[in-house]
Amino acid sequence: MYREVLTELAALTADNPYHEGLHAQYMRALYLNGRRAQALELFQRLRVNLVNHLGLEPGPMAQELHRSILNAESIDAQGNLRRPTGDIVRMSSSGAVRVY
């Protein structure tokens, strides 16, 4: 199934070289399937097309996804970052839970 999705997204992004949403979906799918280098290459290809043909940089969504992939952050299938909260949880002797 994943192979079929990746094949379909590859065709869609080839047919729509400026469509950031499709590229982001394909980047996410590649990354979630352990193909990080290909996801990063796809962003570069999108960026080159946008800059050279339209004079535009990729938008914030594509850039944030690119940064997340560069930093090897965890993302879910919807593209949401799964960052640790950084909260420190402690239980007092009385059993009360406190978050710092």
PDB file of N, CA and C in Angstrom:
ATOM      1  N   MET A   1       0.817  -1.191   0.000  1.00  0.00           N
ATOM      2  CA  MET A   1       0.000   0.000   0.000  1.00  0.00           C
ATOM      3  C   MET A   1       0.863   1.257   0.000  1.00  0.00           C
ATOM      4  N   TYR A   2       1.891   1.304   0.861  1.00  0.00           N
ATOM      5  CA  TYR A   2       2.737   2.493   0.923  1.00  0.00           C
ATOM      6  C   TYR A   2       3.426   2.753  -0.406  1.00  0.00           C
ATOM      7  N   ARG A   3       3.851   1.699  -1.052  1.00  0.00           N
ATOM      8  CA  ARG A   3       4.525   1.841  -2.343  1.00  0.00           C
ATOM      9  C   ARG A   3       3.586   2.498  -3.352  1.00  0.00           C
ATOM     10  N   GLU A   4       2.310   2.091  -3.337  1.00  0.00           N
ATOM     11  CA  GLU A   4       1.327   2.669  -4.252  1.00  0.00           C
ATOM     12  C   GLU A   4       1.112   4.146  -3.961  1.00  0.00           C
ATOM     13  N   VAL A   5       1.038   4.495  -2.690  1.00  0.00           N
ATOM     14  CA  VAL A   5       0.859   5.897  -2.308  1.00  0.00           C
ATOM     15  C   VAL A   5       2.066   6.715  -2.742  1.00  0.00           C
ATOM     16  N   LEU A   6       3.253   6.205  -2.496  1.00  0.00           N
ATOM     17  CA  LEU A   6       4.464   6.924  -2.894  1.00  0.00           C
ATOM     18  C   LEU A   6       4.537   7.083  -4.409  1.00  0.00           C
ATOM     19  N   THR A   7       4.153   6.054  -5.141  1.00  0.00           N
ATOM     20  CA  THR A   7       4.151   6.123  -6.606  1.00  0.00           C
ATOM     21  C   THR A   7       3.163   7.180  -7.089  1.00  0.00           C
ATOM     22  N   GLU A   8       1.983   7.196  -6.493  1.00  0.00           N
ATOM     23  CA  GLU A   8       0.965   8.184  -6.871  1.00  0.00           C
ATOM     24  C   GLU A   8       1.426   9.605  -6.542  1.00  0.00           C
ATOM     25  N   LEU A   9       1.995   9.798  -5.363  1.00  0.00           N
ATOM     26  CA  LEU A   9       2.480  11.129  -4.990  1.00  0.00           C
ATOM     27  C   LEU A   9       3.638  11.569  -5.877  1.00  0.00           C
ATOM     28  N   ALA A  10       4.482  10.643  -6.277  1.00  0.00           N
ATOM     29  CA  ALA A  10       5.581  10.982  -7.192  1.00  0.00           C
ATOM     30  C   ALA A  10       5.021  11.501  -8.508  1.00  0.00           C
ATOM     31  N   ALA A  11       4.010  10.826  -9.033  1.00  0.00           N
ATOM     32  CA  ALA A  11       3.399  11.253 -10.291  1.00  0.00           C
ATOM     33  C   ALA A  11       2.702  12.606 -10.133  1.00  0.00           C
ATOM     34  N   LEU A  12       1.991  12.790  -9.036  1.00  0.00           N
ATOM     35  CA  LEU A  12       1.277  14.051  -8.813  1.00  0.00           C
ATOM     36  C   LEU A  12       2.233  15.232  -8.678  1.00  0.00           C
ATOM     37  N   THR A  13       3.332  15.039  -7.964  1.00  0.00           N
ATOM     38  CA  THR A  13       4.282  16.147  -7.816  1.00  0.00           C
ATOM     39  C   THR A  13       5.008  16.428  -9.126  1.00  0.00           C
ATOM     40  N   ALA A  14       5.248  15.403  -9.931  1.00  0.00           N
ATOM     41  CA  ALA A  14       5.871  15.621 -11.244  1.00  0.00           C
ATOM     42  C   ALA A  14       4.934  16.412 -12.151  1.00  0.00           C
ATOM     43  N   ASP A  15       3.644  16.129 -12.072  1.00  0.00           N
ATOM     44  CA  ASP A  15       2.654  16.838 -12.887  1.00  0.00           C
ATOM     45  C   ASP A  15       2.340  18.232 -12.357  1.00  0.00           C
ATOM     46  N   ASN A  16       2.638  18.478 -11.090  1.00  0.00           N
ATOM     47  CA  ASN A  16       2.318  19.759 -10.439  1.00  0.00           C
ATOM     48  C   ASN A  16       3.554  20.287  -9.715  1.00  0.00           C
ATOM     49  N   PRO A  17       4.563  20.753 -10.458  1.00  0.00           N
ATOM     50  CA  PRO A  17       5.853  21.098  -9.851  1.00  0.00           C
ATOM     51  C   PRO A  17       5.830  22.286  -8.888  1.00  0.00           C
ATOM     52  N   TYR A  18       4.732  23.051  -8.858  1.00  0.00           N
ATOM     53  CA  TYR A  18       4.659  24.209  -7.962  1.00  0.00           C
ATOM     54  C   TYR A  18       3.658  24.008  -6.822  1.00  0.00           C
ATOM     55  N   HIS A  19       3.043  22.852  -6.742  1.00  0.00           N
ATOM     56  CA  HIS A  19       2.003  22.601  -5.740  1.00  0.00           C
ATOM     57  C   HIS A  19       2.661  22.190  -4.423  1.00  0.00           C
ATOM     58  N   GLU A  20       2.758  23.151  -3.510  1.00  0.00           N
ATOM     59  CA  GLU A  20       3.451  22.904  -2.242  1.00  0.00           C
ATOM     60  C   GLU A  20       2.754  21.859  -1.385  1.00  0.00           C
ATOM     61  N   GLY A  21       1.429  21.843  -1.392  1.00  0.00           N
ATOM     62  CA  GLY A  21       0.698  20.876  -0.581  1.00  0.00           C
ATOM     63  C   GLY A  21       0.993  19.442  -0.983  1.00  0.00           C
ATOM     64  N   LEU A  22       1.005  19.189  -2.286  1.00  0.00           N
ATOM     65  CA  LEU A  22       1.336  17.840  -2.762  1.00  0.00           C
ATOM     66  C   LEU A  22       2.771  17.473  -2.415  1.00  0.00           C
ATOM     67  N   HIS A  23       3.666  18.438  -2.592  1.00  0.00           N
ATOM     68  CA  HIS A  23       5.068  18.177  -2.263  1.00  0.00           C
ATOM     69  C   HIS A  23       5.233  17.889  -0.772  1.00  0.00           C
ATOM     70  N   ALA A  24       4.509  18.627   0.061  1.00  0.00           N
ATOM     71  CA  ALA A  24       4.595  18.399   1.509  1.00  0.00           C
ATOM     72  C   ALA A  24       4.079  17.003   1.858  1.00  0.00           C
ATOM     73  N   GLN A  25       2.979  16.588   1.232  1.00  0.00           N
ATOM     74  CA  GLN A  25       2.457  15.244   1.492  1.00  0.00           C
ATOM     75  C   GLN A  25       3.464  14.178   1.075  1.00  0.00           C
ATOM     76  N   TYR A  26       4.084  14.386  -0.066  1.00  0.00           N
ATOM     77  CA  TYR A  26       5.065  13.417  -0.556  1.00  0.00           C
ATOM     78  C   TYR A  26       6.296  13.406   0.342  1.00  0.00           C
ATOM     79  N   MET A  27       6.761  14.590   0.756  1.00  0.00           N
ATOM     80  CA  MET A  27       7.907  14.671   1.676  1.00  0.00           C
ATOM     81  C   MET A  27       7.604  13.915   2.963  1.00  0.00           C
ATOM     82  N   ARG A  28       6.414  14.149   3.501  1.00  0.00           N
ATOM     83  CA  ARG A  28       6.001  13.498   4.748  1.00  0.00           C
ATOM     84  C   ARG A  28       5.965  11.982   4.569  1.00  0.00           C
ATOM     85  N   ALA A  29       5.381  11.531   3.465  1.00  0.00           N
ATOM     86  CA  ALA A  29       5.287  10.087   3.209  1.00  0.00           C
ATOM     87  C   ALA A  29       6.671   9.463   3.063  1.00  0.00           C
ATOM     88  N   LEU A  30       7.554  10.140   2.346  1.00  0.00           N
ATOM     89  CA  LEU A  30       8.919   9.629   2.201  1.00  0.00           C
ATOM     90  C   LEU A  30       9.604   9.534   3.562  1.00  0.00           C
ATOM     91  N   TYR A  31       9.504  10.607   4.334  1.00  0.00           N
ATOM     92  CA  TYR A  31      10.161  10.652   5.640  1.00  0.00           C
ATOM     93  C   TYR A  31       9.620   9.565   6.571  1.00  0.00           C
ATOM     94  N   LEU A  32       8.302   9.412   6.595  1.00  0.00           N
ATOM     95  CA  LEU A  32       7.698   8.406   7.467  1.00  0.00           C
ATOM     96  C   LEU A  32       8.038   6.985   7.036  1.00  0.00           C
ATOM     97  N   ASN A  33       8.487   6.827   5.793  1.00  0.00           N
ATOM     98  CA  ASN A  33       8.891   5.515   5.287  1.00  0.00           C
ATOM     99  C   ASN A  33      10.399   5.350   5.293  1.00  0.00           C
ATOM    100  N   GLY A  34      11.090   6.182   6.069  1.00  0.00           N
ATOM    101  CA  GLY A  34      12.530   6.038   6.242  1.00  0.00           C
ATOM    102  C   GLY A  34      13.363   6.539   5.078  1.00  0.00           C
ATOM    103  N   ARG A  35      12.782   7.367   4.239  1.00  0.00           N
ATOM    104  CA  ARG A  35      13.489   7.866   3.067  1.00  0.00           C
ATOM    105  C   ARG A  35      13.761   9.362   3.229  1.00  0.00           C
ATOM    106  N   ARG A  36      14.463   9.681   4.288  1.00  0.00           N
ATOM    107  CA  ARG A  36      14.740  11.071   4.668  1.00  0.00           C
ATOM    108  C   ARG A  36      15.479  11.832   3.575  1.00  0.00           C
ATOM    109  N   ALA A  37      16.520  11.237   3.014  1.00  0.00           N
ATOM    110  CA  ALA A  37      17.312  11.922   1.986  1.00  0.00           C
ATOM    111  C   ALA A  37      16.447  12.287   0.784  1.00  0.00           C
ATOM    112  N   GLN A  38      15.567  11.389   0.391  1.00  0.00           N
ATOM    113  CA  GLN A  38      14.688  11.677  -0.742  1.00  0.00           C
ATOM    114  C   GLN A  38      13.706  12.793  -0.408  1.00  0.00           C
ATOM    115  N   ALA A  39      13.227  12.830   0.828  1.00  0.00           N
ATOM    116  CA  ALA A  39      12.320  13.900   1.246  1.00  0.00           C
ATOM    117  C   ALA A  39      13.025  15.253   1.177  1.00  0.00           C
ATOM    118  N   LEU A  40      14.280  15.291   1.611  1.00  0.00           N
ATOM    119  CA  LEU A  40      15.053  16.536   1.556  1.00  0.00           C
ATOM    120  C   LEU A  40      15.342  16.944   0.112  1.00  0.00           C
ATOM    121  N   GLU A  41      15.639  15.977  -0.743  1.00  0.00           N
ATOM    122  CA  GLU A  41      15.864  16.269  -2.164  1.00  0.00           C
ATOM    123  C   GLU A  41      14.595  16.813  -2.816  1.00  0.00           C
ATOM    124  N   LEU A  42      13.458  16.282  -2.430  1.00  0.00           N
ATOM    125  CA  LEU A  42      12.190  16.747  -2.979  1.00  0.00           C
ATOM    126  C   LEU A  42      11.956  18.211  -2.617  1.00  0.00           C
ATOM    127  N   PHE A  43      12.260  18.590  -1.379  1.00  0.00           N
ATOM    128  CA  PHE A  43      12.112  19.992  -0.992  1.00  0.00           C
ATOM    129  C   PHE A  43      13.019  20.874  -1.841  1.00  0.00           C
ATOM    130  N   GLN A  44      14.249  20.445  -2.045  1.00  0.00           N
ATOM    131  CA  GLN A  44      15.180  21.243  -2.850  1.00  0.00           C
ATOM    132  C   GLN A  44      14.667  21.401  -4.277  1.00  0.00           C
ATOM    133  N   ARG A  45      14.119  20.351  -4.830  1.00  0.00           N
ATOM    134  CA  ARG A  45      13.567  20.419  -6.189  1.00  0.00           C
ATOM    135  C   ARG A  45      12.389  21.393  -6.234  1.00  0.00           C
ATOM    136  N   LEU A  46      11.512  21.323  -5.238  1.00  0.00           N
ATOM    137  CA  LEU A  46      10.392  22.264  -5.139  1.00  0.00           C
ATOM    138  C   LEU A  46      10.913  23.688  -5.050  1.00  0.00           C
ATOM    139  N   ARG A  47      11.885  23.914  -4.187  1.00  0.00           N
ATOM    140  CA  ARG A  47      12.428  25.257  -3.992  1.00  0.00           C
ATOM    141  C   ARG A  47      13.037  25.803  -5.279  1.00  0.00           C
ATOM    142  N   VAL A  48      13.823  24.997  -5.961  1.00  0.00           N
ATOM    143  CA  VAL A  48      14.448  25.429  -7.221  1.00  0.00           C
ATOM    144  C   VAL A  48      13.371  25.794  -8.242  1.00  0.00           C
ATOM    145  N   ASN A  49      12.348  24.965  -8.370  1.00  0.00           N
ATOM    146  CA  ASN A  49      11.264  25.265  -9.309  1.00  0.00           C
ATOM    147  C   ASN A  49      10.564  26.571  -8.959  1.00  0.00           C
ATOM    148  N   LEU A  50      10.237  26.747  -7.693  1.00  0.00           N
ATOM    149  CA  LEU A  50       9.540  27.965  -7.283  1.00  0.00           C
ATOM    150  C   LEU A  50      10.397  29.207  -7.495  1.00  0.00           C
ATOM    151  N   VAL A  51      11.655  29.142  -7.093  1.00  0.00           N
ATOM    152  CA  VAL A  51      12.547  30.301  -7.210  1.00  0.00           C
ATOM    153  C   VAL A  51      12.839  30.611  -8.674  1.00  0.00           C
ATOM    154  N   ASN A  52      13.228  29.610  -9.435  1.00  0.00           N
ATOM    155  CA  ASN A  52      13.636  29.843 -10.824  1.00  0.00           C
ATOM    156  C   ASN A  52      12.484  30.218 -11.747  1.00  0.00           C
ATOM    157  N   HIS A  53      11.304  29.665 -11.507  1.00  0.00           N
ATOM    158  CA  HIS A  53      10.200  29.874 -12.440  1.00  0.00           C
ATOM    159  C   HIS A  53       9.203  30.923 -11.971  1.00  0.00           C
ATOM    160  N   LEU A  54       9.052  31.081 -10.660  1.00  0.00           N
ATOM    161  CA  LEU A  54       8.050  32.008 -10.141  1.00  0.00           C
ATOM    162  C   LEU A  54       8.640  33.124  -9.283  1.00  0.00           C
ATOM    163  N   GLY A  55       9.915  33.014  -8.951  1.00  0.00           N
ATOM    164  CA  GLY A  55      10.542  34.021  -8.097  1.00  0.00           C
ATOM    165  C   GLY A  55      10.065  33.979  -6.658  1.00  0.00           C
ATOM    166  N   LEU A  56       9.612  32.820  -6.213  1.00  0.00           N
ATOM    167  CA  LEU A  56       9.065  32.662  -4.862  1.00  0.00           C
ATOM    168  C   LEU A  56       9.832  31.608  -4.080  1.00  0.00           C
ATOM    169  N   GLU A  57       9.898  31.803  -2.778  1.00  0.00           N
ATOM    170  CA  GLU A  57      10.409  30.780  -1.863  1.00  0.00           C
ATOM    171  C   GLU A  57       9.232  29.912  -1.427  1.00  0.00           C
ATOM    172  N   PRO A  58       9.488  28.679  -1.019  1.00  0.00           N
ATOM    173  CA  PRO A  58       8.406  27.855  -0.468  1.00  0.00           C
ATOM    174  C   PRO A  58       7.773  28.546   0.740  1.00  0.00           C
ATOM    175  N   GLY A  59       6.505  28.268   0.948  1.00  0.00           N
ATOM    176  CA  GLY A  59       5.770  28.863   2.054  1.00  0.00           C
ATOM    177  C   GLY A  59       6.153  28.275   3.398  1.00  0.00           C
ATOM    178  N   PRO A  60       5.585  28.840   4.459  1.00  0.00           N
ATOM    179  CA  PRO A  60       5.929  28.416   5.820  1.00  0.00           C
ATOM    180  C   PRO A  60       5.674  26.936   6.104  1.00  0.00           C
ATOM    181  N   MET A  61       4.597  26.381   5.572  1.00  0.00           N
ATOM    182  CA  MET A  61       4.282  24.973   5.839  1.00  0.00           C
ATOM    183  C   MET A  61       5.384  24.060   5.301  1.00  0.00           C
ATOM    184  N   ALA A  62       5.771  24.282   4.053  1.00  0.00           N
ATOM    185  CA  ALA A  62       6.816  23.448   3.446  1.00  0.00           C
ATOM    186  C   ALA A  62       8.154  23.673   4.137  1.00  0.00           C
ATOM    187  N   GLN A  63       8.438  24.921   4.501  1.00  0.00           N
ATOM    188  CA  GLN A  63       9.706  25.210   5.174  1.00  0.00           C
ATOM    189  C   GLN A  63       9.771  24.566   6.552  1.00  0.00           C
ATOM    190  N   GLU A  64       8.668  24.606   7.281  1.00  0.00           N
ATOM    191  CA  GLU A  64       8.641  23.991   8.622  1.00  0.00           C
ATOM    192  C   GLU A  64       8.811  22.477   8.529  1.00  0.00           C
ATOM    193  N   LEU A  65       8.150  21.870   7.560  1.00  0.00           N
ATOM    194  CA  LEU A  65       8.305  20.431   7.363  1.00  0.00           C
ATOM    195  C   LEU A  65       9.749  20.105   6.995  1.00  0.00           C
ATOM    196  N   HIS A  66      10.345  20.904   6.127  1.00  0.00           N
ATOM    197  CA  HIS A  66      11.748  20.716   5.736  1.00  0.00           C
ATOM    198  C   HIS A  66      12.658  20.796   6.960  1.00  0.00           C
ATOM    199  N   ARG A  67      12.451  21.814   7.795  1.00  0.00           N
ATOM    200  CA  ARG A  67      13.255  21.951   9.021  1.00  0.00           C
ATOM    201  C   ARG A  67      13.084  20.735   9.927  1.00  0.00           C
ATOM    202  N   SER A  68      11.863  20.268  10.059  1.00  0.00           N
ATOM    203  CA  SER A  68      11.598  19.100  10.905  1.00  0.00           C
ATOM    204  C   SER A  68      12.327  17.867  10.391  1.00  0.00           C
ATOM    205  N   ILE A  69      12.325  17.691   9.083  1.00  0.00           N
ATOM    206  CA  ILE A  69      13.017  16.545   8.493  1.00  0.00           C
ATOM    207  C   ILE A  69      14.520  16.708   8.647  1.00  0.00           C
ATOM    208  N   LEU A  70      15.026  17.927   8.424  1.00  0.00           N
ATOM    209  CA  LEU A  70      16.459  18.183   8.610  1.00  0.00           C
ATOM    210  C   LEU A  70      16.904  17.837  10.024  1.00  0.00           C
ATOM    211  N   ASN A  71      16.069  18.195  10.994  1.00  0.00           N
ATOM    212  CA  ASN A  71      16.398  17.964  12.401  1.00  0.00           C
ATOM    213  C   ASN A  71      15.998  16.572  12.876  1.00  0.00           C
ATOM    214  N   ALA A  72      15.509  15.750  11.964  1.00  0.00           N
ATOM    215  CA  ALA A  72      15.079  14.377  12.274  1.00  0.00           C
ATOM    216  C   ALA A  72      14.077  14.347  13.422  1.00  0.00           C
ATOM    217  N   GLU A  73      13.146  15.313  13.410  1.00  0.00           N
ATOM    218  CA  GLU A  73      12.107  15.356  14.433  1.00  0.00           C
ATOM    219  C   GLU A  73      11.031  14.334  14.102  1.00  0.00           C
ATOM    220  N   SER A  74      10.324  13.914  15.120  1.00  0.00           N
ATOM    221  CA  SER A  74       9.218  12.987  14.915  1.00  0.00           C
ATOM    222  C   SER A  74       8.017  13.757  14.386  1.00  0.00           C
ATOM    223  N   ILE A  75       7.385  13.216  13.366  1.00  0.00           N
ATOM    224  CA  ILE A  75       6.142  13.785  12.857  1.00  0.00           C
ATOM    225  C   ILE A  75       5.154  12.651  12.695  1.00  0.00           C
ATOM    226  N   ASP A  76       3.875  12.980  12.799  1.00  0.00           N
ATOM    227  CA  ASP A  76       2.872  11.946  12.581  1.00  0.00           C
ATOM    228  C   ASP A  76       2.397  12.009  11.132  1.00  0.00           C
ATOM    229  N   ALA A  77       1.494  11.141  10.766  1.00  0.00           N
ATOM    230  CA  ALA A  77       1.046  11.047   9.376  1.00  0.00           C
ATOM    231  C   ALA A  77       0.351  12.321   8.904  1.00  0.00           C
ATOM    232  N   GLN A  78      -0.176  13.120   9.829  1.00  0.00           N
ATOM    233  CA  GLN A  78      -0.813  14.374   9.458  1.00  0.00           C
ATOM    234  C   GLN A  78       0.197  15.513   9.361  1.00  0.00           C
ATOM    235  N   GLY A  79       1.446  15.215   9.688  1.00  0.00           N
ATOM    236  CA  GLY A  79       2.481  16.238   9.600  1.00  0.00           C
ATOM    237  C   GLY A  79       2.674  17.030  10.872  1.00  0.00           C
ATOM    238  N   ASN A  80       2.015  16.634  11.938  1.00  0.00           N
ATOM    239  CA  ASN A  80       2.161  17.332  13.210  1.00  0.00           C
ATOM    240  C   ASN A  80       3.453  16.904  13.886  1.00  0.00           C
ATOM    241  N   LEU A  81       4.177  17.883  14.393  1.00  0.00           N
ATOM    242  CA  LEU A  81       5.408  17.581  15.113  1.00  0.00           C
ATOM    243  C   LEU A  81       5.067  16.942  16.441  1.00  0.00           C
ATOM    244  N   ARG A  82       5.853  15.960  16.805  1.00  0.00           N
ATOM    245  CA  ARG A  82       5.683  15.317  18.109  1.00  0.00           C
ATOM    246  C   ARG A  82       6.875  15.692  18.958  1.00  0.00           C
ATOM    247  N   ARG A  83       6.846  16.907  19.454  1.00  0.00           N
ATOM    248  CA  ARG A  83       7.948  17.399  20.275  1.00  0.00           C
ATOM    249  C   ARG A  83       7.681  17.068  21.735  1.00  0.00           C
ATOM    250  N   PRO A  84       8.729  16.759  22.457  1.00  0.00           N
ATOM    251  CA  PRO A  84       8.532  16.547  23.891  1.00  0.00           C
ATOM    252  C   PRO A  84       8.069  17.844  24.539  1.00  0.00           C
ATOM    253  N   THR A  85       7.243  17.730  25.557  1.00  0.00           N
ATOM    254  CA  THR A  85       6.701  18.925  26.194  1.00  0.00           C
ATOM    255  C   THR A  85       7.733  19.646  27.031  1.00  0.00           C
ATOM    256  N   GLY A  86       8.697  18.931  27.540  1.00  0.00           N
ATOM    257  CA  GLY A  86       9.694  19.546  28.396  1.00  0.00           C
ATOM    258  C   GLY A  86       9.199  19.736  29.821  1.00  0.00           C
ATOM    259  N   ASP A  87       7.964  19.315  30.078  1.00  0.00           N
ATOM    260  CA  ASP A  87       7.421  19.445  31.426  1.00  0.00           C
ATOM    261  C   ASP A  87       8.095  18.445  32.359  1.00  0.00           C
ATOM    262  N   ILE A  88       8.310  18.905  33.555  1.00  0.00           N
ATOM    263  CA  ILE A  88       8.848  18.033  34.593  1.00  0.00           C
ATOM    264  C   ILE A  88       7.703  17.719  35.538  1.00  0.00           C
ATOM    265  N   VAL A  89       7.421  16.451  35.701  1.00  0.00           N
ATOM    266  CA  VAL A  89       6.317  16.032  36.555  1.00  0.00           C
ATOM    267  C   VAL A  89       6.899  15.391  37.801  1.00  0.00           C
ATOM    268  N   ARG A  90       6.418  15.872  38.939  1.00  0.00           N
ATOM    269  CA  ARG A  90       6.884  15.314  40.214  1.00  0.00           C
ATOM    270  C   ARG A  90       5.682  14.989  41.083  1.00  0.00           C
ATOM    271  N   MET A  91       5.830  13.934  41.831  1.00  0.00           N
ATOM    272  CA  MET A  91       4.783  13.564  42.768  1.00  0.00           C
ATOM    273  C   MET A  91       5.292  13.870  44.169  1.00  0.00           C
ATOM    274  N   SER A  92       4.483  14.613  44.904  1.00  0.00           N
ATOM    275  CA  SER A  92       4.877  14.950  46.274  1.00  0.00           C
ATOM    276  C   SER A  92       4.616  13.765  47.194  1.00  0.00           C
ATOM    277  N   SER A  93       5.098  13.885  48.413  1.00  0.00           N
ATOM    278  CA  SER A  93       4.902  12.800  49.378  1.00  0.00           C
ATOM    279  C   SER A  93       3.424  12.581  49.684  1.00  0.00           C
ATOM    280  N   SER A  94       2.601  13.608  49.474  1.00  0.00           N
ATOM    281  CA  SER A  94       1.163  13.457  49.717  1.00  0.00           C
ATOM    282  C   SER A  94       0.441  12.822  48.532  1.00  0.00           C
ATOM    283  N   GLY A  95       1.182  12.597  47.431  1.00  0.00           N
ATOM    284  CA  GLY A  95       0.576  11.977  46.254  1.00  0.00           C
ATOM    285  C   GLY A  95       0.102  12.974  45.217  1.00  0.00           C
ATOM    286  N   ALA A  96       0.263  14.266  45.503  1.00  0.00           N
ATOM    287  CA  ALA A  96      -0.147  15.287  44.532  1.00  0.00           C
ATOM    288  C   ALA A  96       0.867  15.357  43.397  1.00  0.00           C
ATOM    289  N   VAL A  97       0.371  15.557  42.204  1.00  0.00           N
ATOM    290  CA  VAL A  97       1.233  15.666  41.030  1.00  0.00           C
ATOM    291  C   VAL A  97       1.385  17.138  40.676  1.00  0.00           C
ATOM    292  N   ARG A  98       2.632  17.546  40.447  1.00  0.00           N
ATOM    293  CA  ARG A  98       2.901  18.938  40.055  1.00  0.00           C
ATOM    294  C   ARG A  98       3.670  18.940  38.752  1.00  0.00           C
ATOM    295  N   VAL A  99       3.317  19.880  37.894  1.00  0.00           N
ATOM    296  CA  VAL A  99       4.001  20.050  36.619  1.00  0.00           C
ATOM    297  C   VAL A  99       4.757  21.364  36.676  1.00  0.00           C
ATOM    298  N   TYR A 100       6.056  21.316  36.327  1.00  0.00           N
ATOM    299  CA  TYR A 100       6.902  22.504  36.360  1.00  0.00           C
ATOM    300  C   TYR A 100       7.236  22.923  34.952  1.00  0.00           C
TER     301      TYR A 100
END
